[in-house]
Amino acid sequence: MTAVLDRTQRATERYARIAAWASLVVNMLIVVTGGLVRLTGSGLGCPTWPECQSGSLVPHGDLTIHKAIEFSNRMVTPLITIVVVATLVATWRMAQRRYALWILGGVVAQAVLGGITVRIKLNPWIVSAHLMLSMVMIAAAVALVVSLYHRLEKPELLGWAQFVTAFVVLALGTVVTGAGPHAGDADVKRNGLSALQTAQLHTDAVFLLVGLATALAVLRRSRATYALLAALVVNAAIGFTQYFTHLPVGLVAAHMLGATLVAATSTWALLEPREFRVRATDPA
């Protein structure tokens, strides 16, 4: 009987881990697909919500590329819902279900916020909030994944400092986007701020984050901190390149993918179990 219970528990844990990883992947995916909607000017390809067009949940009439892109992005939401519900079912008897509940709540909030975004014609501040909520959901998904492998411990002050700074960097990135040319539709107004000045502020915050992440990596010498540093360096390189090459769509999309990796690795570095941390003062 004990052996059967052990096998059942192991199977439950295995399914929960698979579901948690799937939740992380789909929440990163929708950031990229949402970015492609904005970058291709397809933000109002479906001009209303929850319908795509008046009287229809799906596009009808001439199927333009903008309609197809916006509708395809909307179809990612049901996929995320299915995955997150499956994750909640898989973790229901575990303490970790709270993270799945947070992600599910985020899915509901994103659906409402997405509808508001369309109805008020892509206001850049609401678009920014829409993106930042996805980053929070990514963080919750990482917390779920880590908690299914290890017991979470109280993070130290430096871990919190880099995590908070990472999300400040991400938020400032959305402000830069709101001041830039990729509005999601040709007629959408921008946030009225200087793209140059907001980009400089964003860059300053990135330098601060790199400093904090470097200090954390020197202190711990761990996989999570190295992964965070790698994500920051690569995404910063993409960010500088896109700025000086006048924001080509491909690079901006890559930068958005990099932003999801920064959110994920920053959360991982925050929650990394102490057993994987090698202190700089410890013998090699």
PDB file of C-alpha atoms in Angstrom, residues 72-265:
ATOM      1  CA  SER A  72      -4.570  34.725 -33.441  1.00  0.00           C
ATOM      2  CA  ASN A  73      -3.280  36.564 -30.377  1.00  0.00           C
ATOM      3  CA  ARG A  74      -6.732  36.464 -28.806  1.00  0.00           C
ATOM      4  CA  MET A  75      -6.816  32.706 -29.333  1.00  0.00           C
ATOM      5  CA  VAL A  76      -3.747  32.332 -27.108  1.00  0.00           C
ATOM      6  CA  THR A  77      -5.921  33.322 -24.125  1.00  0.00           C
ATOM      7  CA  PRO A  78      -8.082  30.147 -24.275  1.00  0.00           C
ATOM      8  CA  LEU A  79      -4.870  28.123 -24.522  1.00  0.00           C
ATOM      9  CA  ILE A  80      -3.474  29.817 -21.424  1.00  0.00           C
ATOM     10  CA  THR A  81      -6.784  29.280 -19.605  1.00  0.00           C
ATOM     11  CA  ILE A  82      -6.747  25.561 -20.380  1.00  0.00           C
ATOM     12  CA  VAL A  83      -3.134  25.196 -19.267  1.00  0.00           C
ATOM     13  CA  VAL A  84      -3.617  27.198 -16.067  1.00  0.00           C
ATOM     14  CA  VAL A  85      -6.800  25.337 -15.118  1.00  0.00           C
ATOM     15  CA  ALA A  86      -4.958  22.054 -15.703  1.00  0.00           C
ATOM     16  CA  THR A  87      -2.162  23.367 -13.478  1.00  0.00           C
ATOM     17  CA  LEU A  88      -4.647  24.263 -10.758  1.00  0.00           C
ATOM     18  CA  VAL A  89      -6.188  20.781 -10.939  1.00  0.00           C
ATOM     19  CA  ALA A  90      -2.745  19.154 -10.794  1.00  0.00           C
ATOM     20  CA  THR A  91      -1.727  21.178  -7.716  1.00  0.00           C
ATOM     21  CA  TRP A  92      -5.100  21.312  -5.993  1.00  0.00           C
ATOM     22  CA  ARG A  93      -4.080  19.076  -3.083  1.00  0.00           C
ATOM     23  CA  MET A  94      -0.745  20.874  -2.690  1.00  0.00           C
ATOM     24  CA  ALA A  95       0.173  24.070  -0.888  1.00  0.00           C
ATOM     25  CA  GLN A  96       1.506  25.350  -4.220  1.00  0.00           C
ATOM     26  CA  ARG A  97      -2.019  25.699  -5.591  1.00  0.00           C
ATOM     27  CA  ARG A  98      -1.972  29.303  -4.370  1.00  0.00           C
ATOM     28  CA  TYR A  99       0.440  30.172  -7.170  1.00  0.00           C
ATOM     29  CA  ALA A 100      -1.829  28.500  -9.712  1.00  0.00           C
ATOM     30  CA  LEU A 101      -4.739  30.496  -8.305  1.00  0.00           C
ATOM     31  CA  TRP A 102      -2.746  33.714  -8.686  1.00  0.00           C
ATOM     32  CA  ILE A 103      -1.993  32.873 -12.319  1.00  0.00           C
ATOM     33  CA  LEU A 104      -5.630  32.018 -12.998  1.00  0.00           C
ATOM     34  CA  GLY A 105      -6.679  35.322 -11.440  1.00  0.00           C
ATOM     35  CA  GLY A 106      -4.162  37.003 -13.718  1.00  0.00           C
ATOM     36  CA  VAL A 107      -5.705  35.346 -16.767  1.00  0.00           C
ATOM     37  CA  VAL A 108      -9.126  36.747 -15.836  1.00  0.00           C
ATOM     38  CA  ALA A 109      -7.648  40.189 -15.171  1.00  0.00           C
ATOM     39  CA  GLN A 110      -5.779  40.092 -18.487  1.00  0.00           C
ATOM     40  CA  ALA A 111      -8.956  39.285 -20.396  1.00  0.00           C
ATOM     41  CA  VAL A 112     -10.718  42.273 -18.840  1.00  0.00           C
ATOM     42  CA  LEU A 113      -7.713  44.569 -19.279  1.00  0.00           C
ATOM     43  CA  GLY A 114      -7.304  43.430 -22.874  1.00  0.00           C
ATOM     44  CA  GLY A 115     -10.915  44.328 -23.557  1.00  0.00           C
ATOM     45  CA  ILE A 116     -10.441  47.750 -21.992  1.00  0.00           C
ATOM     46  CA  THR A 117      -7.302  48.242 -24.094  1.00  0.00           C
ATOM     47  CA  VAL A 118      -9.228  47.652 -27.313  1.00  0.00           C
ATOM     48  CA  ARG A 119     -12.247  49.702 -26.294  1.00  0.00           C
ATOM     49  CA  ILE A 120     -10.184  52.776 -25.436  1.00  0.00           C
ATOM     50  CA  LYS A 121      -8.184  52.442 -28.673  1.00  0.00           C
ATOM     51  CA  LEU A 122      -4.824  51.223 -27.334  1.00  0.00           C
ATOM     52  CA  ASN A 123      -4.097  53.877 -24.753  1.00  0.00           C
ATOM     53  CA  PRO A 124      -0.331  53.431 -24.187  1.00  0.00           C
ATOM     54  CA  TRP A 125      -0.625  53.484 -20.385  1.00  0.00           C
ATOM     55  CA  ILE A 126      -3.208  50.694 -20.420  1.00  0.00           C
ATOM     56  CA  VAL A 127      -1.082  48.754 -22.905  1.00  0.00           C
ATOM     57  CA  SER A 128       1.827  49.122 -20.458  1.00  0.00           C
ATOM     58  CA  ALA A 129      -0.303  47.792 -17.597  1.00  0.00           C
ATOM     59  CA  HIS A 130      -1.394  44.902 -19.834  1.00  0.00           C
ATOM     60  CA  LEU A 131       2.237  43.932 -20.424  1.00  0.00           C
ATOM     61  CA  MET A 132       3.323  44.345 -16.799  1.00  0.00           C
ATOM     62  CA  LEU A 133       0.523  42.076 -15.624  1.00  0.00           C
ATOM     63  CA  SER A 134       1.959  39.396 -17.912  1.00  0.00           C
ATOM     64  CA  MET A 135       5.346  39.896 -16.266  1.00  0.00           C
ATOM     65  CA  VAL A 136       3.761  39.405 -12.842  1.00  0.00           C
ATOM     66  CA  MET A 137       2.117  36.208 -14.093  1.00  0.00           C
ATOM     67  CA  ILE A 138       5.489  34.983 -15.375  1.00  0.00           C
ATOM     68  CA  ALA A 139       6.952  35.631 -11.922  1.00  0.00           C
ATOM     69  CA  ALA A 140       4.104  33.657 -10.316  1.00  0.00           C
ATOM     70  CA  ALA A 141       4.672  30.793 -12.759  1.00  0.00           C
ATOM     71  CA  VAL A 142       8.393  30.709 -11.902  1.00  0.00           C
ATOM     72  CA  ALA A 143       7.530  30.696  -8.195  1.00  0.00           C
ATOM     73  CA  LEU A 144       5.244  27.730  -8.832  1.00  0.00           C
ATOM     74  CA  VAL A 145       7.921  25.829 -10.757  1.00  0.00           C
ATOM     75  CA  VAL A 146      10.617  26.447  -8.132  1.00  0.00           C
ATOM     76  CA  SER A 147       8.284  25.558  -5.255  1.00  0.00           C
ATOM     77  CA  LEU A 148       7.470  22.193  -6.867  1.00  0.00           C
ATOM     78  CA  TYR A 149      11.146  21.221  -6.762  1.00  0.00           C
ATOM     79  CA  HIS A 150      12.353  22.872  -3.551  1.00  0.00           C
ATOM     80  CA  ARG A 151      11.081  24.460  -0.366  1.00  0.00           C
ATOM     81  CA  LEU A 152      11.034  28.229  -0.760  1.00  0.00           C
ATOM     82  CA  GLU A 153      13.071  30.194   1.758  1.00  0.00           C
ATOM     83  CA  LYS A 154      13.004  33.816   2.787  1.00  0.00           C
ATOM     84  CA  PRO A 155      14.991  35.845   0.218  1.00  0.00           C
ATOM     85  CA  GLU A 156      17.821  38.075   1.366  1.00  0.00           C
ATOM     86  CA  LEU A 157      17.819  41.852   0.925  1.00  0.00           C
ATOM     87  CA  LEU A 158      20.049  41.828  -2.165  1.00  0.00           C
ATOM     88  CA  GLY A 159      17.754  39.318  -3.839  1.00  0.00           C
ATOM     89  CA  TRP A 160      14.790  41.592  -3.219  1.00  0.00           C
ATOM     90  CA  ALA A 161      16.753  44.602  -4.459  1.00  0.00           C
ATOM     91  CA  GLN A 162      17.520  43.017  -7.823  1.00  0.00           C
ATOM     92  CA  PHE A 163      13.967  41.690  -8.171  1.00  0.00           C
ATOM     93  CA  VAL A 164      12.309  45.047  -7.495  1.00  0.00           C
ATOM     94  CA  THR A 165      14.817  46.808  -9.763  1.00  0.00           C
ATOM     95  CA  ALA A 166      14.149  44.270 -12.525  1.00  0.00           C
ATOM     96  CA  PHE A 167      10.459  45.078 -12.483  1.00  0.00           C
ATOM     97  CA  VAL A 168      11.204  48.812 -12.423  1.00  0.00           C
ATOM     98  CA  VAL A 169      13.357  48.244 -15.531  1.00  0.00           C
ATOM     99  CA  LEU A 170      10.534  46.321 -17.212  1.00  0.00           C
ATOM    100  CA  ALA A 171       7.997  49.005 -16.330  1.00  0.00           C
ATOM    101  CA  LEU A 172      10.257  51.758 -17.667  1.00  0.00           C
ATOM    102  CA  GLY A 173      10.666  49.713 -20.829  1.00  0.00           C
ATOM    103  CA  THR A 174       6.913  49.864 -21.387  1.00  0.00           C
ATOM    104  CA  VAL A 175       7.027  53.644 -20.916  1.00  0.00           C
ATOM    105  CA  VAL A 176       9.739  53.889 -23.586  1.00  0.00           C
ATOM    106  CA  THR A 177       7.542  51.791 -25.851  1.00  0.00           C
ATOM    107  CA  GLY A 178       4.610  54.112 -25.184  1.00  0.00           C
ATOM    108  CA  ALA A 179       6.721  57.046 -26.343  1.00  0.00           C
ATOM    109  CA  GLY A 180       8.025  55.252 -29.425  1.00  0.00           C
ATOM    110  CA  PRO A 181       6.668  54.600 -32.908  1.00  0.00           C
ATOM    111  CA  HIS A 182       5.199  51.105 -32.495  1.00  0.00           C
ATOM    112  CA  ALA A 183       1.723  52.059 -31.333  1.00  0.00           C
ATOM    113  CA  GLY A 184      -0.234  49.046 -32.562  1.00  0.00           C
ATOM    114  CA  ASP A 185      -2.238  51.175 -34.992  1.00  0.00           C
ATOM    115  CA  ALA A 186      -1.354  54.151 -37.174  1.00  0.00           C
ATOM    116  CA  ASP A 187      -3.906  56.444 -35.500  1.00  0.00           C
ATOM    117  CA  VAL A 188      -3.065  55.696 -31.859  1.00  0.00           C
ATOM    118  CA  LYS A 189      -1.655  58.564 -29.813  1.00  0.00           C
ATOM    119  CA  ARG A 190       1.557  58.031 -27.839  1.00  0.00           C
ATOM    120  CA  ASN A 191       2.072  58.877 -24.165  1.00  0.00           C
ATOM    121  CA  GLY A 192       3.525  62.314 -24.948  1.00  0.00           C
ATOM    122  CA  LEU A 193       6.873  61.718 -23.226  1.00  0.00           C
ATOM    123  CA  SER A 194      10.280  62.140 -24.812  1.00  0.00           C
ATOM    124  CA  ALA A 195      11.453  58.850 -26.289  1.00  0.00           C
ATOM    125  CA  LEU A 196      15.086  59.924 -25.814  1.00  0.00           C
ATOM    126  CA  GLN A 197      14.702  60.878 -22.147  1.00  0.00           C
ATOM    127  CA  THR A 198      12.612  57.847 -21.215  1.00  0.00           C
ATOM    128  CA  ALA A 199      15.115  55.586 -23.009  1.00  0.00           C
ATOM    129  CA  GLN A 200      17.937  57.179 -21.004  1.00  0.00           C
ATOM    130  CA  LEU A 201      16.075  56.612 -17.729  1.00  0.00           C
ATOM    131  CA  HIS A 202      15.416  53.016 -18.743  1.00  0.00           C
ATOM    132  CA  THR A 203      19.106  52.555 -19.556  1.00  0.00           C
ATOM    133  CA  ASP A 204      20.183  53.991 -16.197  1.00  0.00           C
ATOM    134  CA  ALA A 205      17.908  51.508 -14.425  1.00  0.00           C
ATOM    135  CA  VAL A 206      19.366  48.673 -16.509  1.00  0.00           C
ATOM    136  CA  PHE A 207      22.897  49.616 -15.410  1.00  0.00           C
ATOM    137  CA  LEU A 208      21.743  49.571 -11.778  1.00  0.00           C
ATOM    138  CA  LEU A 209      20.153  46.163 -12.277  1.00  0.00           C
ATOM    139  CA  VAL A 210      23.289  44.763 -13.910  1.00  0.00           C
ATOM    140  CA  GLY A 211      25.299  45.991 -10.925  1.00  0.00           C
ATOM    141  CA  LEU A 212      22.955  44.342  -8.437  1.00  0.00           C
ATOM    142  CA  ALA A 213      22.837  41.112 -10.447  1.00  0.00           C
ATOM    143  CA  THR A 214      26.636  41.060 -10.673  1.00  0.00           C
ATOM    144  CA  ALA A 215      26.945  41.511  -6.913  1.00  0.00           C
ATOM    145  CA  LEU A 216      24.476  38.682  -6.379  1.00  0.00           C
ATOM    146  CA  ALA A 217      26.365  36.438  -8.800  1.00  0.00           C
ATOM    147  CA  VAL A 218      29.682  37.140  -7.052  1.00  0.00           C
ATOM    148  CA  LEU A 219      28.095  36.426  -3.682  1.00  0.00           C
ATOM    149  CA  ARG A 220      26.325  33.205  -4.684  1.00  0.00           C
ATOM    150  CA  ARG A 221      28.088  31.813  -7.775  1.00  0.00           C
ATOM    151  CA  SER A 222      24.897  29.959  -8.692  1.00  0.00           C
ATOM    152  CA  ARG A 223      22.988  28.933 -11.801  1.00  0.00           C
ATOM    153  CA  ALA A 224      20.116  31.331 -11.170  1.00  0.00           C
ATOM    154  CA  THR A 225      22.339  34.389 -10.818  1.00  0.00           C
ATOM    155  CA  TYR A 226      24.409  33.447 -13.870  1.00  0.00           C
ATOM    156  CA  ALA A 227      21.204  32.948 -15.864  1.00  0.00           C
ATOM    157  CA  LEU A 228      19.974  36.376 -14.765  1.00  0.00           C
ATOM    158  CA  LEU A 229      23.244  38.027 -15.791  1.00  0.00           C
ATOM    159  CA  ALA A 230      23.168  36.276 -19.173  1.00  0.00           C
ATOM    160  CA  ALA A 231      19.570  37.369 -19.806  1.00  0.00           C
ATOM    161  CA  LEU A 232      20.443  40.949 -18.877  1.00  0.00           C
ATOM    162  CA  VAL A 233      23.567  41.154 -21.028  1.00  0.00           C
ATOM    163  CA  VAL A 234      21.910  39.645 -24.098  1.00  0.00           C
ATOM    164  CA  ASN A 235      18.773  41.749 -23.784  1.00  0.00           C
ATOM    165  CA  ALA A 236      20.751  44.921 -23.144  1.00  0.00           C
ATOM    166  CA  ALA A 237      22.761  44.243 -26.297  1.00  0.00           C
ATOM    167  CA  ILE A 238      19.542  43.778 -28.252  1.00  0.00           C
ATOM    168  CA  GLY A 239      18.105  46.933 -26.701  1.00  0.00           C
ATOM    169  CA  PHE A 240      21.083  49.103 -27.656  1.00  0.00           C
ATOM    170  CA  THR A 241      21.161  47.624 -31.160  1.00  0.00           C
ATOM    171  CA  GLN A 242      17.458  48.208 -31.775  1.00  0.00           C
ATOM    172  CA  TYR A 243      17.754  51.798 -30.566  1.00  0.00           C
ATOM    173  CA  PHE A 244      20.631  52.661 -32.875  1.00  0.00           C
ATOM    174  CA  THR A 245      19.067  50.831 -35.842  1.00  0.00           C
ATOM    175  CA  HIS A 246      15.756  52.703 -35.496  1.00  0.00           C
ATOM    176  CA  LEU A 247      13.677  49.924 -33.899  1.00  0.00           C
ATOM    177  CA  PRO A 248      13.382  47.203 -36.553  1.00  0.00           C
ATOM    178  CA  VAL A 249      10.427  44.945 -35.838  1.00  0.00           C
ATOM    179  CA  GLY A 250      12.473  41.749 -35.513  1.00  0.00           C
ATOM    180  CA  LEU A 251      14.817  43.188 -32.907  1.00  0.00           C
ATOM    181  CA  VAL A 252      11.977  44.738 -30.912  1.00  0.00           C
ATOM    182  CA  ALA A 253      10.235  41.346 -30.825  1.00  0.00           C
ATOM    183  CA  ALA A 254      13.481  39.714 -29.659  1.00  0.00           C
ATOM    184  CA  HIS A 255      13.815  42.399 -26.974  1.00  0.00           C
ATOM    185  CA  MET A 256      10.323  41.579 -25.701  1.00  0.00           C
ATOM    186  CA  LEU A 257      11.204  37.888 -25.515  1.00  0.00           C
ATOM    187  CA  GLY A 258      14.321  38.911 -23.624  1.00  0.00           C
ATOM    188  CA  ALA A 259      12.174  40.903 -21.204  1.00  0.00           C
ATOM    189  CA  THR A 260      10.212  37.764 -20.336  1.00  0.00           C
ATOM    190  CA  LEU A 261      13.502  35.972 -19.671  1.00  0.00           C
ATOM    191  CA  VAL A 262      14.624  38.812 -17.389  1.00  0.00           C
ATOM    192  CA  ALA A 263      11.355  38.571 -15.429  1.00  0.00           C
ATOM    193  CA  ALA A 264      11.727  34.795 -15.158  1.00  0.00           C
ATOM    194  CA  THR A 265      15.408  34.694 -14.184  1.00  0.00           C
TER     195      THR A 265
END
